[in-house]
Amino acid sequence: QVQLVESGGGLVQPGGSLRLSCAASGIIFSIYDMYWYRQGPGKQRELVALITSVSRTRYAASVKDRFTISRDNAKNTVYLEMNSLEPEDTAVYYCNAFGSRLGHYWGQGTQVTVSS
């Protein structure tokens, strides 16, 4: 059974930082590309960042230079380091695992709220 479990969300003041984690089980983690998506209130789900199986990264323009995605294959975990958070970053953040011809899987999401 495949599971992706996000953690690390919470309430933070503008300008603050959070580190999200997504722990995977039931898949060969190292061969999957890993994604972070988010869905803000009244908005569509959007791609935030991705890291490929060979650790190439890509970011949405709105988070570039503020967020950093990384992975630890030994721990089957992908991270999203978020700095200089803004109220516009408020959303539920979802982890996604994508494997070519293997399918894709979603976590349950973790809430991030940026507010003073």
mmCIF file of C-alpha atoms in Angstrom:
data_model
loop_
_atom_site.group_PDB
_atom_site.id
_atom_site.type_symbol
_atom_site.label_atom_id
_atom_site.label_comp_id
_atom_site.label_asym_id
_atom_site.label_seq_id
_atom_site.Cartn_x
_atom_site.Cartn_y
_atom_site.Cartn_z
ATOM 1 C CA GLN A 1 0.000 0.000 0.000
ATOM 2 C CA VAL A 2 1.411 3.340 -1.056
ATOM 3 C CA GLN A 3 1.380 6.151 1.492
ATOM 4 C CA LEU A 4 2.615 9.717 1.321
ATOM 5 C CA VAL A 5 2.420 11.506 4.660
ATOM 6 C CA GLU A 6 3.046 15.246 4.835
ATOM 7 C CA SER A 7 3.996 17.061 8.010
ATOM 8 C CA GLY A 8 5.411 20.372 9.152
ATOM 9 C CA GLY A 9 2.570 22.729 8.328
ATOM 10 C CA GLY A 10 1.208 25.292 10.733
ATOM 11 C CA LEU A 11 0.667 28.961 11.461
ATOM 12 C CA VAL A 12 3.560 31.327 10.818
ATOM 13 C CA GLN A 13 3.940 35.095 10.672
ATOM 14 C CA PRO A 14 4.798 36.866 7.419
ATOM 15 C CA GLY A 15 8.527 36.663 6.816
ATOM 16 C CA GLY A 16 8.790 33.422 8.744
ATOM 17 C CA SER A 17 9.906 29.960 7.709
ATOM 18 C CA LEU A 18 8.567 26.431 7.693
ATOM 19 C CA ARG A 19 9.926 23.096 6.582
ATOM 20 C CA LEU A 20 7.498 20.582 5.152
ATOM 21 C CA SER A 21 8.285 16.879 4.968
ATOM 22 C CA CYS A 22 6.675 14.105 2.967
ATOM 23 C CA ALA A 23 7.498 10.557 3.971
ATOM 24 C CA ALA A 24 6.784 7.877 1.392
ATOM 25 C CA SER A 25 6.209 4.159 1.829
ATOM 26 C CA GLY A 26 5.160 1.368 -0.488
ATOM 27 C CA ILE A 27 7.123 2.686 -3.472
ATOM 28 C CA ILE A 28 10.716 2.563 -4.649
ATOM 29 C CA PHE A 29 11.150 6.176 -3.666
ATOM 30 C CA SER A 30 14.432 6.803 -5.475
ATOM 31 C CA ILE A 31 12.970 6.260 -8.948
ATOM 32 C CA TYR A 32 10.036 8.637 -8.510
ATOM 33 C CA ASP A 33 9.954 12.306 -9.359
ATOM 34 C CA MET A 34 8.540 14.176 -6.382
ATOM 35 C CA TYR A 35 6.327 17.242 -6.468
ATOM 36 C CA TRP A 36 4.887 19.765 -4.063
ATOM 37 C CA TYR A 37 1.567 21.323 -5.010
ATOM 38 C CA ARG A 38 -0.608 23.758 -3.105
ATOM 39 C CA GLN A 39 -4.225 24.866 -3.160
ATOM 40 C CA GLY A 40 -5.122 28.186 -1.625
ATOM 41 C CA PRO A 41 -8.624 29.255 -0.566
ATOM 42 C CA GLY A 42 -10.810 29.582 -3.655
ATOM 43 C CA LYS A 43 -7.899 28.756 -5.953
ATOM 44 C CA GLN A 44 -6.951 25.881 -8.188
ATOM 45 C CA ARG A 45 -4.214 23.489 -7.188
ATOM 46 C CA GLU A 46 -0.864 24.685 -8.506
ATOM 47 C CA LEU A 47 2.604 23.235 -8.827
ATOM 48 C CA VAL A 48 5.063 24.723 -6.357
ATOM 49 C CA ALA A 49 8.249 22.733 -6.917
ATOM 50 C CA LEU A 50 9.546 19.452 -8.234
ATOM 51 C CA ILE A 51 12.636 17.347 -7.856
ATOM 52 C CA THR A 52 13.374 14.566 -10.284
ATOM 53 C CA SER A 53 14.779 11.147 -9.493
ATOM 54 C CA VAL A 54 18.212 12.549 -10.377
ATOM 55 C CA SER A 55 17.628 15.631 -8.194
ATOM 56 C CA ARG A 56 16.991 18.209 -10.861
ATOM 57 C CA THR A 57 14.732 20.901 -9.467
ATOM 58 C CA ARG A 58 12.208 23.364 -10.799
ATOM 59 C CA TYR A 59 10.121 26.023 -9.074
ATOM 60 C CA ALA A 60 7.071 28.139 -9.685
ATOM 61 C CA ALA A 61 8.025 31.742 -10.355
ATOM 62 C CA SER A 62 6.123 32.872 -7.251
ATOM 63 C CA VAL A 63 8.335 30.837 -4.906
ATOM 64 C CA LYS A 64 11.683 30.820 -6.700
ATOM 65 C CA ASP A 65 14.500 32.062 -4.449
ATOM 66 C CA ARG A 66 12.298 31.608 -1.352
ATOM 67 C CA PHE A 67 11.543 27.861 -1.379
ATOM 68 C CA THR A 68 13.936 24.929 -1.687
ATOM 69 C CA ILE A 69 12.946 21.369 -2.510
ATOM 70 C CA SER A 70 15.245 18.492 -1.571
ATOM 71 C CA ARG A 71 15.083 14.740 -1.110
ATOM 72 C CA ASP A 72 16.703 12.103 1.066
ATOM 73 C CA ASN A 73 16.407 8.747 -0.661
ATOM 74 C CA ALA A 74 17.762 6.933 2.379
ATOM 75 C CA LYS A 75 14.787 8.232 4.381
ATOM 76 C CA ASN A 76 12.239 8.055 1.543
ATOM 77 C CA THR A 77 11.445 11.681 2.255
ATOM 78 C CA VAL A 78 11.091 14.869 0.255
ATOM 79 C CA TYR A 79 11.312 18.286 1.884
ATOM 80 C CA LEU A 80 10.145 21.788 1.104
ATOM 81 C CA GLU A 81 12.031 24.528 2.911
ATOM 82 C CA MET A 82 9.937 27.702 2.811
ATOM 83 C CA ASN A 83 11.453 31.065 3.729
ATOM 84 C CA SER A 84 10.211 34.662 3.604
ATOM 85 C CA LEU A 85 6.647 33.402 3.736
ATOM 86 C CA GLU A 86 3.880 35.688 2.548
ATOM 87 C CA PRO A 87 0.128 35.629 3.212
ATOM 88 C CA GLU A 88 -0.281 34.547 -0.425
ATOM 89 C CA ASP A 89 1.534 31.310 0.452
ATOM 90 C CA THR A 90 -1.400 30.270 2.645
ATOM 91 C CA ALA A 91 -2.662 26.971 1.255
ATOM 92 C CA VAL A 92 -2.922 23.254 1.766
ATOM 93 C CA TYR A 93 0.352 21.780 0.537
ATOM 94 C CA TYR A 94 0.288 18.362 -1.111
ATOM 95 C CA CYS A 95 3.057 15.942 -1.893
ATOM 96 C CA ASN A 96 2.909 13.948 -5.132
ATOM 97 C CA ALA A 97 5.000 11.065 -6.368
ATOM 98 C CA PHE A 98 5.171 10.411 -10.111
ATOM 99 C CA GLY A 99 6.830 7.446 -11.751
ATOM 100 C CA SER A 100 6.880 6.997 -15.510
ATOM 101 C CA ARG A 101 4.622 4.022 -16.325
ATOM 102 C CA LEU A 102 4.229 3.510 -12.561
ATOM 103 C CA GLY A 103 1.484 5.988 -11.871
ATOM 104 C CA HIS A 104 1.269 8.791 -9.366
ATOM 105 C CA TYR A 105 0.213 9.135 -5.757
ATOM 106 C CA TRP A 106 -0.958 11.963 -3.504
ATOM 107 C CA GLY A 107 -0.590 12.712 0.162
ATOM 108 C CA GLN A 108 -3.422 14.016 2.312
ATOM 109 C CA GLY A 109 -2.039 17.533 2.538
ATOM 110 C CA THR A 110 -0.792 19.806 5.291
ATOM 111 C CA GLN A 111 -2.150 23.275 6.041
ATOM 112 C CA VAL A 112 0.160 26.274 5.934
ATOM 113 C CA THR A 113 -1.254 29.562 7.175
ATOM 114 C CA VAL A 114 0.758 32.775 6.939
ATOM 115 C CA SER A 115 -0.808 35.488 9.066
ATOM 116 C CA SER A 116 0.062 38.049 11.686
#
